[in-house]
Amino acid sequence: MDKEIWDTTVSKVSRHVEQEVRLKGWLYNKRSSGKILFLILRDGTGIIQCVASKAVLGDELFARMDGLNQESSLIIQGHVRKDDRAPGGYEVQVTSCEIVAEALPEYPITLKEHGPDFLLDHRHLWIRTPTQRSILAIRSEVMRACRDYLDSQGFLEVSAPILTPSACEGTSTLFETPYFGEKAYLSQSGQLYNEAAIMALGKVYCFGPAFRAEKSKTRRHLTEFWMVEPEAAFMTFEELLVLEENLITYIIDRVLDKRSEELKTVGRDPSDLEGIAPPFPRMTYSQAVELLKKENVEIEWGDDFGAPHETMLASLHRKPLFVTHYPAKAKAFYMEPDPERPETVLAADLLAPEGYGEIIGGSQRISDYALLKQRIEEHRLPVDEYNWYLDLRKYGAVPHSGFGLGIERMVAWICHLDHLREAVPFPRTITRLRP
RNA sequence: UCCUCGAUAGCUCAAUGGCAGAGCAUCCGGCUGUUAACCGGAGGGUUGCAGGUUCGAGUCCUGCUCGAGGAGCCA
C-alpha cells in the first residue's frame, strides 16, 4: 500500500516525524558533496534542510538538483527525520522533487553581508531572508494584537479618510495632491474624524497609514508610517494612560507567546521584553526638565524635548516611560488644559526604552466650544475647515481622550532594529520611493 | 536647509602619490553529513561625474551628483 503523503509547511514539520511530506517553497541555499546534496528550503513559514542523495534520486534528477540556482521554486517530497546535525533539529530525506521554476543565476541577495542602500534597492527580494521575514511576521502579530485587544474592550474600527481637505494640525508639512480642481492632502492622522465617530459609536479606533512630508533624515522617521489611533467618549486622562499601558502589555505578551522563534531570529532576547507590565513609570514634563537640568542638559521650561532628551529619560527604566503635563505651547491645539495648572495640558507621550523614542502620543481633548475655537485661532488655522470639528462641541460635548501608537516604532523596539525602515515591508523615506 | 562621513569588480572591502587586489557571487572541475560547507581553476574594472596639481592620481585640490545618520522638523 502507498504511504500517505502530508501536504504541510516547514513550521509544522516536527508533527510529521517519520512521515512522508510534501513541501512547497524556494531554494535558500545549497551545499553539495558529490553524491550527497543539502538543499536549504524556505517556504514563508521557516527554513529546513533537505537531504538529497544520488543513490535515492538517480543520476539525472540528482544532477539537475545539484545545478539549481538560489531561489528556484520547488515542490519537495520526502521523509521527515529528527537529526541533531540539521539546523533546527529536523530534516527531510528527499524522495522526489518537482522543479517549478528555475531561478536565473546571480541572485543579488547572497548569504554574505550587503550594505543598506543595496539591500533597500532590492527590498522586493531582501524580504525573503529569514531576518526580514521574521520582522514582517512580528509586525503582523503586533497589528493583529492591536485589533484583538481593542475589539475585546468594546472598540469599533472606523476607517478615517486618507484624502483630507486641509492640514489638520497646520504645523507639519503634508503631501499635496490635485483633487478635481482643488487641493487635497494625504492624512497625517485620523484623530479628528475619530472624535466625530465616538459621538456615534462610543469607543473607536482607526488603523491606517499616516503621511508626513517632513524632510526628516533619521532612523526614527518615515514619510509613510502606520498608526493605530483609539479614541473614546467619556474617557478621562487617567483612564487613557491605563488603556495605553494595557495595550502595550497585550502586544508584548502576544509577540512573546506567538513569535518567540522570530524574536530569536531577529536577535532580540525574549527575556528583554518579559516583565513589561502595568504600571509604567510616570513623570511630569516639569519633573523631566528638572531632572535634565540636574544632569547638566541644556533645556528651559517650555522647550519641547529633542531625541537626546527622550533617550536620556527613557534610559532610566526598562519599561516604557510616560511623560505627562507638557506646556500647552509645545503641543497640539486640541489638548485639554490641566485644570490645576492651565499652562500645561493633559497630554502624555510614551517613550520606549533603548532610545526608540516616542511610541505613543496621546491626550484628553478640549470639549469646550469657546476654548477650542480660541485655540484654533491662536494657531492661525483656517476656522472654516474646522467648523465640523467645532460642531462636536456644540451638540452634546463630552470629556474624551485618545492616542496614536506608531506601529513601526513599536516593531523596531520589539525587534531591536537600528532603523525604522526595516519595520515596514516597503519603506518610504525622503530619499526612497521605490521599489 | 545645516553639520559630519562616504562612493574602487555583481556584493563586502583593501591598495605610503609609483603594475588595480582579496573574500563572496558567477562559470568549469573535485568531494556521501554539510552548517554563510570546503578544495582547485577561469572570467570579471571608464576607481560616482567634470576639471586641476604632478614625470606619474584610486590616493592631493576645486566644483558637482548620489548616498548614509545626526540636527532642525516631527500627533
mmCIF file of C-alpha atoms (C1' of nucleotides) in Angstrom, chain A residues 29 31-33 49 81 85 87 91 111-112 114-115 118 169 189 212 214-216 219-221 334 419 421, chain B residues 1 10-12 23-27 31-38 67-75:
data_model
loop_
_atom_site.group_PDB
_atom_site.id
_atom_site.type_symbol
_atom_site.label_atom_id
_atom_site.label_comp_id
_atom_site.label_asym_id
_atom_site.label_seq_id
_atom_site.Cartn_x
_atom_site.Cartn_y
_atom_site.Cartn_z
ATOM 1 C CA ASN A 29 20.969 27.744 -0.060
ATOM 2 C CA ARG A 31 25.704 22.578 -0.112
ATOM 3 C CA SER A 32 26.953 19.858 -2.380
ATOM 4 C CA SER A 33 29.232 16.929 -1.689
ATOM 5 C CA GLN A 49 17.406 21.327 5.435
ATOM 6 C CA ARG A 81 13.631 12.801 10.343
ATOM 7 C CA ARG A 85 23.077 17.563 12.637
ATOM 8 C CA PRO A 87 19.844 23.235 11.645
ATOM 9 C CA GLU A 91 15.420 17.470 8.071
ATOM 10 C CA LEU A 111 24.192 34.962 2.136
ATOM 11 C CA LYS A 112 27.087 37.342 2.684
ATOM 12 C CA HIS A 114 25.365 43.737 1.982
ATOM 13 C CA GLY A 115 25.139 47.478 2.527
ATOM 14 C CA PHE A 118 21.932 47.887 -1.935
ATOM 15 C CA GLU A 169 -2.625 70.387 12.569
ATOM 16 C CA SER A 189 -3.837 61.406 11.434
ATOM 17 C CA ARG A 212 4.392 63.395 6.573
ATOM 18 C CA GLU A 214 8.920 66.462 6.600
ATOM 19 C CA LYS A 215 12.487 66.283 5.398
ATOM 20 C CA SER A 216 13.486 64.165 8.350
ATOM 21 C CA ARG A 219 16.429 56.329 11.738
ATOM 22 C CA ARG A 220 13.245 57.242 13.621
ATOM 23 C CA HIS A 221 11.261 58.733 10.732
ATOM 24 C CA TYR A 334 -6.829 70.388 20.702
ATOM 25 C CA HIS A 419 16.332 51.699 11.716
ATOM 26 C CA ARG A 421 12.879 51.218 7.509
ATOM 27 C "C1'" U B 1 18.261 73.846 4.953
ATOM 28 C "C1'" G B 10 27.593 41.862 -9.226
ATOM 29 C "C1'" C B 11 28.251 42.279 -3.382
ATOM 30 C "C1'" U B 12 31.505 43.482 1.067
ATOM 31 C "C1'" G B 23 36.783 37.147 0.042
ATOM 32 C "C1'" C B 24 31.928 36.047 -1.564
ATOM 33 C "C1'" A B 25 28.841 35.605 -6.051
ATOM 34 C "C1'" U B 26 29.107 33.626 -11.406
ATOM 35 C "C1'" C B 27 31.281 29.676 -14.811
ATOM 36 C "C1'" C B 31 34.281 15.645 -2.785
ATOM 37 C "C1'" U B 32 28.446 10.693 0.703
ATOM 38 C "C1'" G B 33 26.864 14.666 6.693
ATOM 39 C "C1'" U B 34 27.355 19.744 5.037
ATOM 40 C "C1'" U B 35 26.252 24.018 8.807
ATOM 41 C "C1'" A B 36 27.210 31.684 5.473
ATOM 42 C "C1'" A B 37 30.475 23.846 3.708
ATOM 43 C "C1'" C B 38 35.253 23.008 1.713
ATOM 44 C "C1'" G B 67 24.048 58.041 -0.518
ATOM 45 C "C1'" A B 68 24.479 57.473 4.954
ATOM 46 C "C1'" G B 69 22.927 59.428 10.112
ATOM 47 C "C1'" G B 70 22.630 63.447 13.137
ATOM 48 C "C1'" A B 71 20.460 68.450 13.778
ATOM 49 C "C1'" G B 72 16.267 71.185 12.601
ATOM 50 C "C1'" C B 73 11.436 69.470 11.847
ATOM 51 C "C1'" C B 74 8.074 65.679 13.565
ATOM 52 C "C1'" A B 75 0.176 63.846 16.934
#
